[in-house]
Amino acid sequence: MTSNPTVGVLALQGDVREHVDALEQAGARGVPVRRRAELEAVDGLVLPGGESTTIDKLLHVFELAEPLRAAIDDGLPVYGSCAGMILLADRIVGGIEGQRTLGGMDMTVRRNAFGRQVDSFEADLDLAGVTDAPGGTPVRTAFIRAPWAEEAGSEVEVLARIPERAADGSGVGAAAGKIVAARQGRLLATAFHPEITGDARVHALFVQIVTASRRS
Ligand code: GLN
């Protein structure tokens, strides 16, 4: 197949427009997805940042949770950013009572992990498969009430961790070494938002996963 892949962005809540723009920069056709028929028409799907508890509820209201779970089982490539990473995790710590995830990635995420003091911050991060290309510079990332993964199973490839020290040399406390980007097969997750710092390389990695899955 030679045409550009069509990648949906779940458009129930969260920063949809920014992902559509980043996907287009990365060479895909980005389309919002709110209905089952729209889900069935895409080659891959982005679960945007927003509020995972709200997205969880809306997924059930819009009757998309089960179709989406089935699609993930069936090999649909999905990229989850921030709240989307929470939705892709098999296990969640710090969720609200009754909060569900879609699952698919064998990892435990801690919701709102960075705590109040460091609610939101930006950082330059090395990301396996992205910044290790020749001439690759670190990715500028934005964390907004972000989760991290506390642990991940052997099928999960860790792509980025929080470094032991911040750029200014100060310690980063409990965040040190925590997983903030990971991949398991066709599922990709980042605790941060690459779509708001204008760097489309994470989306390009996802579009590669989508393109490769269309050929198989
Ligand atoms: N804290 C949010 C949640 O639990 C995630 C924040 C985000 O997506 N920027 O869903």
Coordinates of C-alpha atoms and ligand atoms in Angstrom, one line a residue:
M1 CA 0.0 0.0 0.0
T2 CA 1.4 3.3 -0.9
S3 CA -1.2 5.9 0.2
N4 CA -0.6 7.7 3.5
P5 CA -2.2 5.8 6.4
T6 CA -5.3 7.2 8.1
V7 CA -4.8 7.7 11.8
G8 CA -7.7 8.5 14.0
V9 CA -7.6 10.7 17.1
L10 CA -10.1 9.7 19.8
A11 CA -12.2 12.9 20.0
L12 CA -14.3 12.5 23.1
Q13 CA -12.2 14.8 25.3
G14 CA -8.7 16.2 25.3
D15 CA -6.3 17.8 22.9
V16 CA -7.4 16.4 19.6
R17 CA -6.5 19.2 17.2
E18 CA -2.8 19.2 18.2
H19 CA -2.5 15.5 17.5
V20 CA -4.2 15.8 14.1
D21 CA -1.7 18.5 13.2
A22 CA 1.3 16.4 14.4
L23 CA 0.1 13.3 12.5
E24 CA -0.2 15.4 9.3
Q25 CA 3.3 16.7 9.9
A26 CA 4.4 13.1 10.2
G27 CA 2.8 12.2 6.9
A28 CA -0.4 10.6 7.9
R29 CA -4.0 11.7 7.4
G30 CA -5.4 12.6 10.8
V31 CA -9.1 12.3 11.5
P32 CA -11.2 12.6 14.6
V33 CA -12.9 9.4 15.9
R34 CA -16.1 9.5 17.9
R35 CA -18.1 6.6 16.6
R36 CA -17.7 3.0 16.0
A37 CA -17.9 3.3 12.2
E38 CA -15.1 5.9 12.3
L39 CA -13.0 3.6 14.5
E40 CA -13.4 0.8 12.0
A41 CA -12.1 3.0 9.1
V42 CA -8.7 3.9 10.6
D43 CA -5.3 2.2 10.3
G44 CA -4.2 3.4 13.8
L45 CA -5.5 5.5 16.6
V46 CA -4.2 8.1 19.0
L47 CA -5.6 8.4 22.5
P48 CA -4.9 12.0 23.5
G49 CA -4.1 13.6 26.8
G50 CA -7.0 15.0 28.8
E51 CA -8.6 13.4 31.8
S52 CA -8.5 9.6 31.9
T53 CA -11.5 9.4 34.2
T54 CA -13.6 11.4 31.9
I55 CA -12.4 9.6 28.8
D56 CA -13.1 6.3 30.5
K57 CA -16.7 7.3 31.2
L58 CA -17.2 8.7 27.7
L59 CA -15.8 5.6 26.1
H60 CA -18.6 3.7 27.8
V61 CA -21.3 6.3 27.0
F62 CA -20.3 6.3 23.3
E63 CA -20.1 2.5 23.3
L64 CA -16.6 2.6 22.1
A65 CA -14.8 0.8 25.0
E66 CA -15.5 -2.8 23.9
P67 CA -14.9 -2.2 20.2
L68 CA -11.7 -0.4 21.0
R69 CA -10.5 -3.2 23.3
A70 CA -11.3 -5.8 20.6
A71 CA -9.5 -3.7 18.0
I72 CA -6.4 -3.5 20.3
D73 CA -6.5 -7.3 20.7
D74 CA -6.8 -7.6 17.0
G75 CA -3.6 -5.6 16.5
L76 CA -4.8 -2.0 15.8
P77 CA -1.8 0.3 16.4
V78 CA -2.6 2.7 19.2
Y79 CA -0.5 5.6 20.6
G80 CA -1.6 6.9 24.0
S81 CA -0.2 10.2 25.4
C82 CA -0.6 11.1 29.1
A83 CA -4.3 10.2 29.8
G84 CA -3.9 7.9 26.8
M85 CA -1.0 6.1 28.4
I86 CA -3.2 5.5 31.4
L87 CA -5.9 4.0 29.2
L88 CA -3.4 1.6 27.5
A89 CA -2.0 0.3 30.8
D90 CA -3.2 -3.0 32.2
R91 CA -2.9 -1.7 35.7
I92 CA -3.5 1.7 37.3
V93 CA -2.5 3.1 40.7
G94 CA -4.2 6.3 42.0
G95 CA -7.2 6.0 39.8
I96 CA -10.6 7.1 41.1
E97 CA -13.0 4.4 42.4
G98 CA -14.2 2.2 39.5
Q99 CA -11.8 3.7 36.9
R100 CA -11.2 1.3 34.1
T101 CA -8.5 1.2 31.5
L102 CA -8.6 -0.4 28.0
G103 CA -5.3 -2.2 28.7
G104 CA -3.0 -3.9 26.2
M105 CA 0.3 -2.9 27.7
D106 CA 1.7 -5.0 30.5
M107 CA 2.5 -2.1 32.9
T108 CA 1.3 -0.4 36.0
V109 CA 0.8 3.4 35.7
R110 CA 0.6 5.8 38.6
R111 CA -1.9 8.5 37.8
N112 CA -0.9 12.2 38.6
A113 CA 2.5 10.7 39.6
F114 CA 4.6 13.8 39.7
G115 CA 2.6 15.5 42.5
R116 CA 1.4 19.0 43.0
Q117 CA 4.8 20.7 43.3
V118 CA 5.8 19.7 39.8
D119 CA 2.3 19.6 38.2
S120 CA 3.5 20.7 34.8
F121 CA 7.0 21.0 33.4
E122 CA 9.0 20.7 30.2
A123 CA 12.1 18.5 29.7
D124 CA 14.5 17.4 27.0
L125 CA 14.4 13.6 26.9
D126 CA 16.3 10.9 25.0
L127 CA 13.9 8.4 23.4
A128 CA 15.0 5.1 22.0
G129 CA 14.0 4.7 18.4
V130 CA 13.7 8.5 18.0
T131 CA 16.8 10.4 19.3
D132 CA 19.3 7.6 18.7
A133 CA 19.1 8.2 15.0
P134 CA 22.2 9.9 13.6
G135 CA 22.1 13.6 14.5
G136 CA 19.1 13.0 16.7
T137 CA 18.6 15.7 19.3
P138 CA 16.6 15.2 22.5
V139 CA 12.8 15.5 22.3
R140 CA 11.3 18.6 24.0
T141 CA 8.5 17.2 26.0
A142 CA 5.7 18.7 28.1
F143 CA 4.4 16.9 31.2
I144 CA 1.0 18.0 32.5
R145 CA -0.3 16.2 35.6
A146 CA 1.4 13.2 34.0
P147 CA 1.5 9.6 35.0
W148 CA 4.6 7.4 35.0
A149 CA 4.9 3.7 34.8
E150 CA 6.0 2.1 38.0
E151 CA 6.8 -1.3 36.5
A152 CA 6.5 -3.0 33.2
G153 CA 6.6 -6.6 32.0
S154 CA 9.2 -8.2 29.8
E155 CA 7.2 -7.7 26.7
V156 CA 7.3 -3.9 27.2
E157 CA 10.2 -2.1 25.6
V158 CA 11.1 1.0 27.7
L159 CA 11.9 3.9 25.4
A160 CA 12.5 6.7 27.9
R161 CA 13.0 7.2 31.6
I162 CA 13.2 10.3 33.8
P163 CA 16.9 11.0 34.2
E164 CA 18.5 10.8 37.7
R165 CA 19.1 14.6 37.7
A166 CA 17.4 17.6 36.1
A167 CA 19.2 19.7 33.5
D168 CA 20.3 22.1 36.2
G169 CA 21.9 19.3 38.3
S170 CA 19.2 19.1 40.9
G171 CA 17.7 15.8 42.0
V172 CA 14.3 14.7 40.8
G173 CA 13.2 12.7 43.8
A174 CA 10.9 9.8 43.4
A175 CA 10.7 10.5 39.6
A176 CA 14.3 9.4 39.0
G177 CA 14.4 6.4 36.6
K178 CA 10.6 6.2 36.2
I179 CA 9.3 5.0 32.8
V180 CA 7.8 7.8 30.7
A181 CA 7.7 6.2 27.2
A182 CA 7.2 2.6 26.2
R183 CA 6.2 0.3 23.4
Q184 CA 4.7 -3.1 23.3
G185 CA 4.2 -4.4 19.8
R186 CA 1.9 -2.0 18.0
L187 CA 1.1 -0.1 21.2
L188 CA 3.1 3.1 22.0
A189 CA 2.7 5.2 25.2
T190 CA 4.2 8.4 26.4
A191 CA 3.6 10.1 29.8
F192 CA 4.3 13.4 28.1
H193 CA 2.7 15.4 25.3
P194 CA 5.0 15.7 22.3
E195 CA 2.2 17.3 20.3
I196 CA 2.3 20.6 22.1
T197 CA 6.0 21.3 21.8
G198 CA 6.0 21.2 18.0
D199 CA 8.2 18.1 17.6
A200 CA 6.5 15.5 15.4
R201 CA 9.2 12.7 15.8
V202 CA 7.1 10.6 18.2
H203 CA 4.2 10.8 15.9
A204 CA 6.5 9.8 13.0
L205 CA 7.6 6.8 15.0
F206 CA 3.9 5.9 15.5
V207 CA 3.1 6.5 11.8
Q208 CA 6.0 4.0 11.0
I209 CA 4.3 1.4 13.3
V210 CA 1.0 2.0 11.5
T211 CA 2.6 1.8 8.1
A212 CA 4.4 -1.4 8.9
S213 CA 1.3 -3.0 10.3
R214 CA -0.6 -2.3 7.0
R215 CA 1.9 -4.2 5.0
S216 CA 1.8 -7.3 7.1
Ligands
GLN1 N1 -4.0 13.6 35.1 C1 -4.7 13.2 33.9 C2 -5.5 11.9 34.1 O1 -5.5 11.3 35.1 C3 -3.8 13.1 32.7 C4 -3.3 14.5 32.3 C5 -3.0 14.7 30.9 O2 -3.5 13.9 30.0 N2 -2.4 15.7 30.6 O3 -6.0 11.5 33.1

